[in-house]
Amino acid sequence: MAVWATAGASVVAFMGIGLVDPILPSIAKGLNASNSQVSLLFTSYFLITAVAMLVTGFVSSRIGGRKTLLAGLALVVVFAALSGTSSSVGELVGFRAGWGLGNALFVSTSLAVIVGAAAGGSAAAILLYESALGLGMACGPLLGAVLGDMKWRYPFFGTAVLMAIGFLAITVFLKEQPRPARKTSLLDPIRALGHGGLASAAVSAFFYNYAFFTVLAFTPFVLDMSPYKSGGVFFAWGVLLAVFSVLLAPRLQRRFGSLRVLGGSLVLLAVDLVVLGYGDHTTAVVCTVVSGAFIGLNNTVFTELALGVSDAPRPVASAGYNFVRWFAAAAAPFLAPKIAEWTDVRVPFVVAALAAAVGAGVVAARRRELTLRAEELEPRHATEDGIAVFANQ
């Protein structure tokens, strides 16, 4: 029951990332805000998430996994509910920042807690977590569409209620897990980035994340569809992301190697973004959905490289890597609408495509550093070494 309670809360946590996608135009109209102002919902969320990556290990290694989970859930409940009461876009952006802190505390801890509490072995626990991630990423836009079609405030209240249920379930069913033998300091993730391979993976992922979150945060304005239709598009996008991340990435890695899969997927994502920007409306819809396949591949391979390329402890390497890459997730939602205002609606996708291409270039140029231990990496979905892989997607 402890495992199921934590996994269920994980589904809702991942739903929160794409929840606002279908209702971005509705929020803009409801609060009389511009596209770039509404996009700050993502910017504040991920900016706080990036900084919080330096804090989560510090906190969980001192107060334990259960208390960290509950603290994160409590923050999400409070700030998701407050988001629904916002009377201005400034208030909503601020409340999303608090939501991002809570989500960072919860997501960074939940997989380790699931593995520690599971009785069926780590492989089954990891598979359950992967399923929670995919289900959450796919269903977030659907929940946003269904509730947002009635009123843009309702998805925020719905998330608060679901997370409150998760809080109660974890309070009742989850016992405290053993604390790590060594406490993590705030500077450990920064020190870990001194390793050339980890730094290369983080820099490449930074440019990739700019492309990723241009799709997630800016495309809804370009498609300009009803919440239901936009939710359907991003549900299909999330399904492809989950399938390619969980099922196809490991097979392609075994056949072609991690770096070839990563470089090829980044180049294909760049091409997809250019076609998305210059195609008609139907083409834009198709390219948005297809981008989920490349994003799923990239998420898995990037994270496995980041965790395996250096000899730093995996939680520390993960925190350093995420600290760098989430800054791009904060920048893209703000810059893409601004670039469209300064130029035209196609240019943000060209910039995102160039960012993906730069990410591929970093992988090619730093191949030696990334290959040092990448050749030893097998997809870790059924091993204890992989417990942090999907927490970072």
PDB file of N, CA, C and O in Angstrom, residues 2 17 43 50 57-58 93 97 121 178 184 195 230 243 319 342:
ATOM      1  N   ALA A   2       2.013   1.209   0.683  1.00  0.00           N
ATOM      2  CA  ALA A   2       2.916   2.359   0.697  1.00  0.00           C
ATOM      3  C   ALA A   2       3.422   2.669  -0.704  1.00  0.00           C
ATOM      4  O   ALA A   2       3.509   3.832  -1.118  1.00  0.00           O
ATOM      5  N   ILE A  17       2.962  19.007 -14.639  1.00  0.00           N
ATOM      6  CA  ILE A  17       3.855  19.657 -15.598  1.00  0.00           C
ATOM      7  C   ILE A  17       3.082  20.113 -16.833  1.00  0.00           C
ATOM      8  O   ILE A  17       3.215  21.242 -17.296  1.00  0.00           O
ATOM      9  N   THR A  43       8.051  29.415 -16.593  1.00  0.00           N
ATOM     10  CA  THR A  43       9.347  29.971 -16.220  1.00  0.00           C
ATOM     11  C   THR A  43       9.541  29.971 -14.704  1.00  0.00           C
ATOM     12  O   THR A  43      10.574  29.527 -14.191  1.00  0.00           O
ATOM     13  N   ALA A  50      14.911  24.315 -10.756  1.00  0.00           N
ATOM     14  CA  ALA A  50      16.353  24.249 -10.992  1.00  0.00           C
ATOM     15  C   ALA A  50      17.134  24.530  -9.714  1.00  0.00           C
ATOM     16  O   ALA A  50      18.039  23.779  -9.331  1.00  0.00           O
ATOM     17  N   GLY A  57      18.504  17.058  -2.074  1.00  0.00           N
ATOM     18  CA  GLY A  57      19.360  16.058  -1.440  1.00  0.00           C
ATOM     19  C   GLY A  57      19.773  16.472  -0.041  1.00  0.00           C
ATOM     20  O   GLY A  57      19.838  15.640   0.886  1.00  0.00           O
ATOM     21  N   PHE A  58      20.056  17.755   0.121  1.00  0.00           N
ATOM     22  CA  PHE A  58      20.405  18.296   1.431  1.00  0.00           C
ATOM     23  C   PHE A  58      19.284  18.043   2.432  1.00  0.00           C
ATOM     24  O   PHE A  58      19.514  17.627   3.569  1.00  0.00           O
ATOM     25  N   VAL A  93       1.771  33.436 -11.406  1.00  0.00           N
ATOM     26  CA  VAL A  93       3.184  33.112 -11.634  1.00  0.00           C
ATOM     27  C   VAL A  93       3.887  32.852 -10.302  1.00  0.00           C
ATOM     28  O   VAL A  93       4.673  31.912 -10.162  1.00  0.00           O
ATOM     29  N   ALA A  97       5.539  29.226  -8.749  1.00  0.00           N
ATOM     30  CA  ALA A  97       6.898  29.072  -8.243  1.00  0.00           C
ATOM     31  C   ALA A  97       6.897  28.223  -6.968  1.00  0.00           C
ATOM     32  O   ALA A  97       7.727  27.311  -6.816  1.00  0.00           O
ATOM     33  N   GLY A 121      10.949  -6.352  -5.275  1.00  0.00           N
ATOM     34  CA  GLY A 121      12.227  -6.140  -5.935  1.00  0.00           C
ATOM     35  C   GLY A 121      12.277  -4.802  -6.647  1.00  0.00           C
ATOM     36  O   GLY A 121      11.257  -4.208  -6.978  1.00  0.00           O
ATOM     37  N   PRO A 178      15.061   4.347   5.810  1.00  0.00           N
ATOM     38  CA  PRO A 178      16.392   4.622   6.383  1.00  0.00           C
ATOM     39  C   PRO A 178      17.038   5.833   5.706  1.00  0.00           C
ATOM     40  O   PRO A 178      16.936   6.000   4.494  1.00  0.00           O
ATOM     41  N   THR A 184      24.209  14.973   2.363  1.00  0.00           N
ATOM     42  CA  THR A 184      24.585  15.711   1.157  1.00  0.00           C
ATOM     43  C   THR A 184      24.671  17.199   1.464  1.00  0.00           C
ATOM     44  O   THR A 184      23.780  17.756   2.106  1.00  0.00           O
ATOM     45  N   HIS A 195      33.442  17.395 -13.358  1.00  0.00           N
ATOM     46  CA  HIS A 195      33.778  16.261 -14.237  1.00  0.00           C
ATOM     47  C   HIS A 195      33.374  16.607 -15.667  1.00  0.00           C
ATOM     48  O   HIS A 195      32.231  17.019 -15.926  1.00  0.00           O
ATOM     49  N   SER A 230      -6.777  20.754 -27.782  1.00  0.00           N
ATOM     50  CA  SER A 230      -5.384  20.893 -27.384  1.00  0.00           C
ATOM     51  C   SER A 230      -4.979  19.792 -26.408  1.00  0.00           C
ATOM     52  O   SER A 230      -3.879  19.236 -26.497  1.00  0.00           O
ATOM     53  N   VAL A 243       5.956   5.854 -24.481  1.00  0.00           N
ATOM     54  CA  VAL A 243       6.291   4.620 -25.199  1.00  0.00           C
ATOM     55  C   VAL A 243       7.762   4.617 -25.628  1.00  0.00           C
ATOM     56  O   VAL A 243       8.484   3.638 -25.441  1.00  0.00           O
ATOM     57  N   ALA A 319      21.492  15.745  -9.347  1.00  0.00           N
ATOM     58  CA  ALA A 319      21.156  17.098  -8.908  1.00  0.00           C
ATOM     59  C   ALA A 319      21.944  18.144  -9.684  1.00  0.00           C
ATOM     60  O   ALA A 319      21.397  19.161 -10.111  1.00  0.00           O
ATOM     61  N   TRP A 342       8.748  39.904 -31.481  1.00  0.00           N
ATOM     62  CA  TRP A 342       9.768  40.716 -32.144  1.00  0.00           C
ATOM     63  C   TRP A 342       9.889  40.394 -33.630  1.00  0.00           C
ATOM     64  O   TRP A 342      10.281  41.245 -34.428  1.00  0.00           O
TER      65      TRP A 342
END
